[in-house]
């Protein structure tokens, strides 16, 4: 077994263990209210709607987790055979159309420069931008999110940056946020906590790197690299 295979096996093991842990909470949220509803059926319960709401909310959380695990599994199967040359500004526009509702609800602003062409899996690159933009929107604090996407050539790679005006991330969390189910302290999110993990997998399957830079109170920037296409391709 190679070093990379060993790391992947360890990560999958951790992922499955934490998935089992995260599934138990919403399952209890379904089982306990459902048992009470069954036990008191026909007794004219005043809090029937509240208990039913707990059941529905817990079921939705399980559905989100299953969706997240499915997307992670797909990211782990990316093959170069699915790659084609595509402009990243086209990928970004497709993403903005896909998440238009959330952008409008949060009055978020996204600006971008002219972005280069790369070789990659178009659907997964859309998902990459979707995860990074939604992360900025959902953790943007009280302010309307202002997000800027840029790219510059660095040697054999393109370096992309997704910068926001949010509350920032404490230094201790900058590496941990890419781990499965990792959530920032004090941040309650309905999501499964897999968006950045999936993003890392997508980038690495494209032979790139991803990381974040931030300081608490001064916004965050997520960087990722993708190999530049050979000239004339």
PDB file of C-alpha atoms in Angstrom:
ATOM      1  CA  UNK A   1       0.000   0.000   0.000  1.00  0.00           C
ATOM      2  CA  UNK A   2       1.373   3.433  -0.992  1.00  0.00           C
ATOM      3  CA  UNK A   3       1.619   6.330   1.439  1.00  0.00           C
ATOM      4  CA  UNK A   4      -1.246   8.127  -0.360  1.00  0.00           C
ATOM      5  CA  UNK A   5      -3.422   5.012  -0.270  1.00  0.00           C
ATOM      6  CA  UNK A   6      -2.713   4.652   3.434  1.00  0.00           C
ATOM      7  CA  UNK A   7      -3.712   8.271   4.056  1.00  0.00           C
ATOM      8  CA  UNK A   8      -6.895   7.824   2.021  1.00  0.00           C
ATOM      9  CA  UNK A   9      -7.806   4.659   3.940  1.00  0.00           C
ATOM     10  CA  UNK A  10      -7.273   6.425   7.265  1.00  0.00           C
ATOM     11  CA  UNK A  11      -9.378   9.372   6.135  1.00  0.00           C
ATOM     12  CA  UNK A  12     -12.190   7.127   4.900  1.00  0.00           C
ATOM     13  CA  UNK A  13     -12.145   5.298   8.238  1.00  0.00           C
ATOM     14  CA  UNK A  14     -12.371   8.598  10.120  1.00  0.00           C
ATOM     15  CA  UNK A  15     -15.110   9.770   7.766  1.00  0.00           C
ATOM     16  CA  UNK A  16     -17.229   6.679   8.361  1.00  0.00           C
ATOM     17  CA  UNK A  17     -16.789   6.819  12.142  1.00  0.00           C
ATOM     18  CA  UNK A  18     -17.772  10.483  12.280  1.00  0.00           C
ATOM     19  CA  UNK A  19     -20.662   9.904   9.876  1.00  0.00           C
ATOM     20  CA  UNK A  20     -22.007   7.217  12.226  1.00  0.00           C
ATOM     21  CA  UNK A  21     -21.643   9.637  15.149  1.00  0.00           C
ATOM     22  CA  UNK A  22     -23.366  12.485  13.285  1.00  0.00           C
ATOM     23  CA  UNK A  23     -26.216  10.237  12.169  1.00  0.00           C
ATOM     24  CA  UNK A  24     -27.048   9.201  15.739  1.00  0.00           C
ATOM     25  CA  UNK A  25     -28.100  12.711  16.833  1.00  0.00           C
ATOM     26  CA  UNK A  26     -30.811  13.282  14.184  1.00  0.00           C
ATOM     27  CA  UNK A  27     -31.944   9.675  14.519  1.00  0.00           C
ATOM     28  CA  UNK A  28     -32.544  10.253  18.226  1.00  0.00           C
ATOM     29  CA  UNK A  29     -34.355  13.436  17.193  1.00  0.00           C
ATOM     30  CA  UNK A  30     -36.709  11.272  15.146  1.00  0.00           C
ATOM     31  CA  UNK A  31     -37.079   8.326  17.489  1.00  0.00           C
ATOM     32  CA  UNK A  32     -37.829  10.103  20.764  1.00  0.00           C
ATOM     33  CA  UNK A  33     -40.624  12.426  19.492  1.00  0.00           C
ATOM     34  CA  UNK A  34     -42.067   9.617  17.357  1.00  0.00           C
ATOM     35  CA  UNK A  35     -42.243   7.289  20.369  1.00  0.00           C
ATOM     36  CA  UNK A  36     -44.010   9.985  22.404  1.00  0.00           C
ATOM     37  CA  UNK A  37     -46.468  10.637  19.580  1.00  0.00           C
ATOM     38  CA  UNK A  38     -47.207   6.914  19.353  1.00  0.00           C
ATOM     39  CA  UNK A  39     -47.515   6.510  23.123  1.00  0.00           C
ATOM     40  CA  UNK A  40     -49.966   9.394  23.399  1.00  0.00           C
ATOM     41  CA  UNK A  41     -51.836   8.859  20.146  1.00  0.00           C
ATOM     42  CA  UNK A  42     -55.396  10.059  20.418  1.00  0.00           C
ATOM     43  CA  UNK A  43     -54.757  11.937  23.687  1.00  0.00           C
ATOM     44  CA  UNK A  44     -55.115  15.374  22.082  1.00  0.00           C
ATOM     45  CA  UNK A  45     -51.489  16.413  22.537  1.00  0.00           C
ATOM     46  CA  UNK A  46     -51.069  20.185  22.604  1.00  0.00           C
ATOM     47  CA  UNK A  47     -47.486  19.979  21.394  1.00  0.00           C
ATOM     48  CA  UNK A  48     -48.176  17.646  18.472  1.00  0.00           C
ATOM     49  CA  UNK A  49     -46.942  20.120  15.829  1.00  0.00           C
ATOM     50  CA  UNK A  50     -43.768  20.887  17.791  1.00  0.00           C
ATOM     51  CA  UNK A  51     -42.836  17.233  18.143  1.00  0.00           C
ATOM     52  CA  UNK A  52     -43.635  16.597  14.494  1.00  0.00           C
ATOM     53  CA  UNK A  53     -41.399  19.533  13.606  1.00  0.00           C
ATOM     54  CA  UNK A  54     -38.491  17.845  15.455  1.00  0.00           C
ATOM     55  CA  UNK A  55     -39.057  14.697  13.398  1.00  0.00           C
ATOM     56  CA  UNK A  56     -39.066  16.591  10.101  1.00  0.00           C
ATOM     57  CA  UNK A  57     -35.981  18.651  11.007  1.00  0.00           C
ATOM     58  CA  UNK A  58     -34.027  15.546  12.001  1.00  0.00           C
ATOM     59  CA  UNK A  59     -35.025  13.765   8.790  1.00  0.00           C
ATOM     60  CA  UNK A  60     -33.798  16.764   6.771  1.00  0.00           C
ATOM     61  CA  UNK A  61     -30.441  16.657   8.553  1.00  0.00           C
ATOM     62  CA  UNK A  62     -30.047  12.984   7.703  1.00  0.00           C
ATOM     63  CA  UNK A  63     -30.874  13.735   4.061  1.00  0.00           C
ATOM     64  CA  UNK A  64     -28.236  16.500   3.952  1.00  0.00           C
ATOM     65  CA  UNK A  65     -25.627  14.170   5.424  1.00  0.00           C
ATOM     66  CA  UNK A  66     -26.434  11.447   2.907  1.00  0.00           C
ATOM     67  CA  UNK A  67     -26.174  13.987   0.067  1.00  0.00           C
ATOM     68  CA  UNK A  68     -22.813  15.160   1.408  1.00  0.00           C
ATOM     69  CA  UNK A  69     -21.450  11.628   1.621  1.00  0.00           C
ATOM     70  CA  UNK A  70     -22.645  10.954  -1.939  1.00  0.00           C
ATOM     71  CA  UNK A  71     -20.853  14.037  -3.272  1.00  0.00           C
ATOM     72  CA  UNK A  72     -17.694  13.057  -1.408  1.00  0.00           C
ATOM     73  CA  UNK A  73     -17.844   9.567  -2.907  1.00  0.00           C
ATOM     74  CA  UNK A  74     -18.218  11.061  -6.395  1.00  0.00           C
ATOM     75  CA  UNK A  75     -15.258  13.392  -5.828  1.00  0.00           C
ATOM     76  CA  UNK A  76     -13.100  10.410  -4.888  1.00  0.00           C
ATOM     77  CA  UNK A  77     -13.773   8.793  -8.269  1.00  0.00           C
ATOM     78  CA  UNK A  78     -12.697  11.727 -10.461  1.00  0.00           C
ATOM     79  CA  UNK A  79     -10.686  10.447 -13.416  1.00  0.00           C
ATOM     80  CA  UNK A  80      -8.632  12.374 -15.961  1.00  0.00           C
ATOM     81  CA  UNK A  81     -10.793  10.841 -18.685  1.00  0.00           C
ATOM     82  CA  UNK A  82     -13.583  13.243 -17.657  1.00  0.00           C
ATOM     83  CA  UNK A  83     -11.344  16.308 -18.077  1.00  0.00           C
ATOM     84  CA  UNK A  84     -11.757  18.825 -20.858  1.00  0.00           C
ATOM     85  CA  UNK A  85     -10.586  22.357 -21.465  1.00  0.00           C
ATOM     86  CA  UNK A  86     -12.964  24.914 -19.988  1.00  0.00           C
ATOM     87  CA  UNK A  87     -12.818  28.572 -19.026  1.00  0.00           C
ATOM     88  CA  UNK A  88     -13.113  29.071 -15.293  1.00  0.00           C
ATOM     89  CA  UNK A  89     -15.160  32.263 -15.720  1.00  0.00           C
ATOM     90  CA  UNK A  90     -17.757  30.109 -17.514  1.00  0.00           C
ATOM     91  CA  UNK A  91     -17.624  27.640 -14.603  1.00  0.00           C
ATOM     92  CA  UNK A  92     -18.110  30.520 -12.154  1.00  0.00           C
ATOM     93  CA  UNK A  93     -21.086  31.942 -14.058  1.00  0.00           C
ATOM     94  CA  UNK A  94     -22.728  28.514 -14.059  1.00  0.00           C
ATOM     95  CA  UNK A  95     -22.168  28.361 -10.302  1.00  0.00           C
ATOM     96  CA  UNK A  96     -23.639  31.820  -9.705  1.00  0.00           C
ATOM     97  CA  UNK A  97     -26.750  30.817 -11.637  1.00  0.00           C
ATOM     98  CA  UNK A  98     -27.044  27.625  -9.581  1.00  0.00           C
ATOM     99  CA  UNK A  99     -26.861  29.397  -6.202  1.00  0.00           C
ATOM    100  CA  UNK A 100     -28.760  32.518  -7.269  1.00  0.00           C
ATOM    101  CA  UNK A 101     -31.453  32.109  -4.610  1.00  0.00           C
ATOM    102  CA  UNK A 102     -28.959  32.111  -1.725  1.00  0.00           C
ATOM    103  CA  UNK A 103     -27.108  35.061  -3.230  1.00  0.00           C
ATOM    104  CA  UNK A 104     -30.311  37.094  -3.375  1.00  0.00           C
ATOM    105  CA  UNK A 105     -31.484  36.091   0.102  1.00  0.00           C
ATOM    106  CA  UNK A 106     -28.201  37.214   1.655  1.00  0.00           C
ATOM    107  CA  UNK A 107     -27.784  40.203  -0.708  1.00  0.00           C
ATOM    108  CA  UNK A 108     -24.361  38.809  -1.568  1.00  0.00           C
ATOM    109  CA  UNK A 109     -22.104  40.418  -4.139  1.00  0.00           C
ATOM    110  CA  UNK A 110     -19.663  38.332  -6.203  1.00  0.00           C
ATOM    111  CA  UNK A 111     -17.162  39.991  -8.541  1.00  0.00           C
ATOM    112  CA  UNK A 112     -14.432  38.345 -10.584  1.00  0.00           C
ATOM    113  CA  UNK A 113     -11.657  39.055 -13.034  1.00  0.00           C
ATOM    114  CA  UNK A 114     -11.175  37.380 -16.387  1.00  0.00           C
ATOM    115  CA  UNK A 115     -10.371  33.802 -15.389  1.00  0.00           C
ATOM    116  CA  UNK A 116      -8.175  31.371 -17.350  1.00  0.00           C
ATOM    117  CA  UNK A 117      -8.889  28.089 -19.062  1.00  0.00           C
ATOM    118  CA  UNK A 118      -7.927  24.837 -17.339  1.00  0.00           C
ATOM    119  CA  UNK A 119      -8.361  21.142 -17.988  1.00  0.00           C
ATOM    120  CA  UNK A 120     -10.744  19.519 -15.583  1.00  0.00           C
ATOM    121  CA  UNK A 121     -14.077  17.904 -14.841  1.00  0.00           C
ATOM    122  CA  UNK A 122     -16.605  20.735 -15.451  1.00  0.00           C
ATOM    123  CA  UNK A 123     -19.255  19.423 -13.047  1.00  0.00           C
ATOM    124  CA  UNK A 124     -16.788  18.996 -10.207  1.00  0.00           C
ATOM    125  CA  UNK A 125     -15.248  22.436 -10.798  1.00  0.00           C
ATOM    126  CA  UNK A 126     -18.734  23.950 -10.556  1.00  0.00           C
ATOM    127  CA  UNK A 127     -19.136  22.082  -7.279  1.00  0.00           C
ATOM    128  CA  UNK A 128     -15.788  23.435  -6.086  1.00  0.00           C
ATOM    129  CA  UNK A 129     -16.855  27.042  -6.650  1.00  0.00           C
ATOM    130  CA  UNK A 130     -20.293  26.296  -5.196  1.00  0.00           C
ATOM    131  CA  UNK A 131     -18.804  24.979  -1.960  1.00  0.00           C
ATOM    132  CA  UNK A 132     -16.399  27.899  -1.563  1.00  0.00           C
ATOM    133  CA  UNK A 133     -18.996  30.568  -2.344  1.00  0.00           C
ATOM    134  CA  UNK A 134     -21.662  29.024  -0.098  1.00  0.00           C
ATOM    135  CA  UNK A 135     -19.088  28.755   2.675  1.00  0.00           C
ATOM    136  CA  UNK A 136     -18.440  32.501   2.383  1.00  0.00           C
ATOM    137  CA  UNK A 137     -22.159  33.312   2.239  1.00  0.00           C
ATOM    138  CA  UNK A 138     -23.268  31.123   5.137  1.00  0.00           C
ATOM    139  CA  UNK A 139     -20.438  32.164   7.444  1.00  0.00           C
ATOM    140  CA  UNK A 140     -20.407  35.820   6.456  1.00  0.00           C
ATOM    141  CA  UNK A 141     -21.699  37.160   9.753  1.00  0.00           C
ATOM    142  CA  UNK A 142     -24.162  40.039   9.933  1.00  0.00           C
ATOM    143  CA  UNK A 143     -22.783  41.933   6.917  1.00  0.00           C
ATOM    144  CA  UNK A 144     -23.937  41.355   3.358  1.00  0.00           C
ATOM    145  CA  UNK A 145     -21.269  39.068   1.870  1.00  0.00           C
ATOM    146  CA  UNK A 146     -18.835  40.659  -0.577  1.00  0.00           C
ATOM    147  CA  UNK A 147     -16.832  38.022  -2.434  1.00  0.00           C
ATOM    148  CA  UNK A 148     -14.110  38.465  -5.040  1.00  0.00           C
ATOM    149  CA  UNK A 149     -12.648  35.720  -7.230  1.00  0.00           C
ATOM    150  CA  UNK A 150      -9.262  36.218  -8.877  1.00  0.00           C
ATOM    151  CA  UNK A 151      -6.572  34.152 -10.593  1.00  0.00           C
ATOM    152  CA  UNK A 152      -2.909  34.654 -11.449  1.00  0.00           C
ATOM    153  CA  UNK A 153      -0.233  32.532 -13.056  1.00  0.00           C
ATOM    154  CA  UNK A 154       2.403  31.086 -10.746  1.00  0.00           C
ATOM    155  CA  UNK A 155       4.918  28.900 -12.560  1.00  0.00           C
ATOM    156  CA  UNK A 156       3.175  25.817 -13.960  1.00  0.00           C
ATOM    157  CA  UNK A 157      -0.076  26.531 -12.095  1.00  0.00           C
ATOM    158  CA  UNK A 158      -2.924  28.976 -11.907  1.00  0.00           C
ATOM    159  CA  UNK A 159      -3.501  30.295  -8.395  1.00  0.00           C
ATOM    160  CA  UNK A 160      -7.164  31.070  -7.709  1.00  0.00           C
ATOM    161  CA  UNK A 161      -8.372  33.084  -4.722  1.00  0.00           C
ATOM    162  CA  UNK A 162     -11.882  33.393  -3.264  1.00  0.00           C
ATOM    163  CA  UNK A 163     -11.832  36.303  -0.829  1.00  0.00           C
ATOM    164  CA  UNK A 164     -14.675  37.345   1.484  1.00  0.00           C
ATOM    165  CA  UNK A 165     -15.456  40.065   4.022  1.00  0.00           C
ATOM    166  CA  UNK A 166     -16.658  37.713   6.754  1.00  0.00           C
ATOM    167  CA  UNK A 167     -15.598  37.515  10.404  1.00  0.00           C
ATOM    168  CA  UNK A 168     -12.504  35.474   9.569  1.00  0.00           C
ATOM    169  CA  UNK A 169     -11.192  32.193  10.927  1.00  0.00           C
ATOM    170  CA  UNK A 170      -8.968  31.702  13.948  1.00  0.00           C
ATOM    171  CA  UNK A 171      -5.498  30.428  13.054  1.00  0.00           C
ATOM    172  CA  UNK A 172      -6.031  27.200  15.024  1.00  0.00           C
ATOM    173  CA  UNK A 173      -8.852  26.184  12.667  1.00  0.00           C
ATOM    174  CA  UNK A 174      -7.232  26.929   9.293  1.00  0.00           C
ATOM    175  CA  UNK A 175      -6.052  23.342   8.779  1.00  0.00           C
ATOM    176  CA  UNK A 176      -8.914  21.623  10.593  1.00  0.00           C
ATOM    177  CA  UNK A 177     -11.688  23.153   8.440  1.00  0.00           C
ATOM    178  CA  UNK A 178     -10.814  20.773   5.599  1.00  0.00           C
ATOM    179  CA  UNK A 179     -11.413  17.699   7.761  1.00  0.00           C
ATOM    180  CA  UNK A 180     -14.759  15.867   7.449  1.00  0.00           C
ATOM    181  CA  UNK A 181     -17.564  17.228   9.663  1.00  0.00           C
ATOM    182  CA  UNK A 182     -15.338  19.943  11.124  1.00  0.00           C
ATOM    183  CA  UNK A 183     -17.258  23.038  12.148  1.00  0.00           C
ATOM    184  CA  UNK A 184     -15.954  26.280  13.570  1.00  0.00           C
ATOM    185  CA  UNK A 185     -16.455  26.770  17.278  1.00  0.00           C
ATOM    186  CA  UNK A 186     -19.776  28.443  17.973  1.00  0.00           C
ATOM    187  CA  UNK A 187     -20.972  27.996  14.360  1.00  0.00           C
ATOM    188  CA  UNK A 188     -24.249  26.094  14.126  1.00  0.00           C
ATOM    189  CA  UNK A 189     -24.862  25.030  10.547  1.00  0.00           C
ATOM    190  CA  UNK A 190     -27.545  22.807   9.085  1.00  0.00           C
ATOM    191  CA  UNK A 191     -25.013  21.524   6.564  1.00  0.00           C
ATOM    192  CA  UNK A 192     -23.184  18.223   7.020  1.00  0.00           C
ATOM    193  CA  UNK A 193     -19.742  19.831   7.349  1.00  0.00           C
ATOM    194  CA  UNK A 194     -18.335  18.206   4.209  1.00  0.00           C
ATOM    195  CA  UNK A 195     -18.174  21.099   1.727  1.00  0.00           C
ATOM    196  CA  UNK A 196     -14.519  21.977   2.275  1.00  0.00           C
ATOM    197  CA  UNK A 197     -13.523  18.304   2.506  1.00  0.00           C
ATOM    198  CA  UNK A 198     -15.135  17.703  -0.890  1.00  0.00           C
ATOM    199  CA  UNK A 199     -13.445  20.829  -2.252  1.00  0.00           C
ATOM    200  CA  UNK A 200     -10.040  19.553  -1.158  1.00  0.00           C
ATOM    201  CA  UNK A 201     -10.699  16.183  -2.787  1.00  0.00           C
ATOM    202  CA  UNK A 202     -11.746  17.839  -6.063  1.00  0.00           C
ATOM    203  CA  UNK A 203      -8.650  20.049  -6.157  1.00  0.00           C
ATOM    204  CA  UNK A 204      -6.261  17.228  -5.277  1.00  0.00           C
ATOM    205  CA  UNK A 205      -7.801  14.972  -7.928  1.00  0.00           C
ATOM    206  CA  UNK A 206      -6.965  17.776 -10.381  1.00  0.00           C
ATOM    207  CA  UNK A 207      -3.342  17.732  -9.093  1.00  0.00           C
ATOM    208  CA  UNK A 208      -3.739  21.011  -7.227  1.00  0.00           C
ATOM    209  CA  UNK A 209      -3.601  22.261  -3.639  1.00  0.00           C
ATOM    210  CA  UNK A 210      -6.100  24.158  -1.493  1.00  0.00           C
ATOM    211  CA  UNK A 211      -5.655  26.159   1.699  1.00  0.00           C
ATOM    212  CA  UNK A 212      -7.078  29.125   3.598  1.00  0.00           C
ATOM    213  CA  UNK A 213      -5.576  32.291   5.020  1.00  0.00           C
ATOM    214  CA  UNK A 214      -7.389  34.443   7.521  1.00  0.00           C
ATOM    215  CA  UNK A 215      -7.282  36.432  10.707  1.00  0.00           C
ATOM    216  CA  UNK A 216     -10.217  36.716  13.074  1.00  0.00           C
ATOM    217  CA  UNK A 217     -12.249  39.807  12.208  1.00  0.00           C
ATOM    218  CA  UNK A 218     -10.654  40.491   8.806  1.00  0.00           C
ATOM    219  CA  UNK A 219     -12.254  38.082   6.351  1.00  0.00           C
ATOM    220  CA  UNK A 220     -10.892  34.909   4.782  1.00  0.00           C
ATOM    221  CA  UNK A 221      -9.297  33.936   1.495  1.00  0.00           C
ATOM    222  CA  UNK A 222      -9.429  30.413   0.124  1.00  0.00           C
ATOM    223  CA  UNK A 223      -6.664  29.648  -2.345  1.00  0.00           C
ATOM    224  CA  UNK A 224      -6.443  26.725  -4.733  1.00  0.00           C
ATOM    225  CA  UNK A 225      -4.150  25.828  -7.600  1.00  0.00           C
ATOM    226  CA  UNK A 226      -4.853  24.030 -10.849  1.00  0.00           C
ATOM    227  CA  UNK A 227      -2.281  23.062 -13.474  1.00  0.00           C
ATOM    228  CA  UNK A 228      -2.036  25.514 -16.368  1.00  0.00           C
ATOM    229  CA  UNK A 229      -2.891  24.097 -19.776  1.00  0.00           C
ATOM    230  CA  UNK A 230       0.033  23.869 -22.207  1.00  0.00           C
ATOM    231  CA  UNK A 231       0.185  26.783 -24.638  1.00  0.00           C
ATOM    232  CA  UNK A 232      -1.627  26.041 -27.858  1.00  0.00           C
ATOM    233  CA  UNK A 233      -3.831  23.349 -26.327  1.00  0.00           C
TER     234      UNK A 233
END
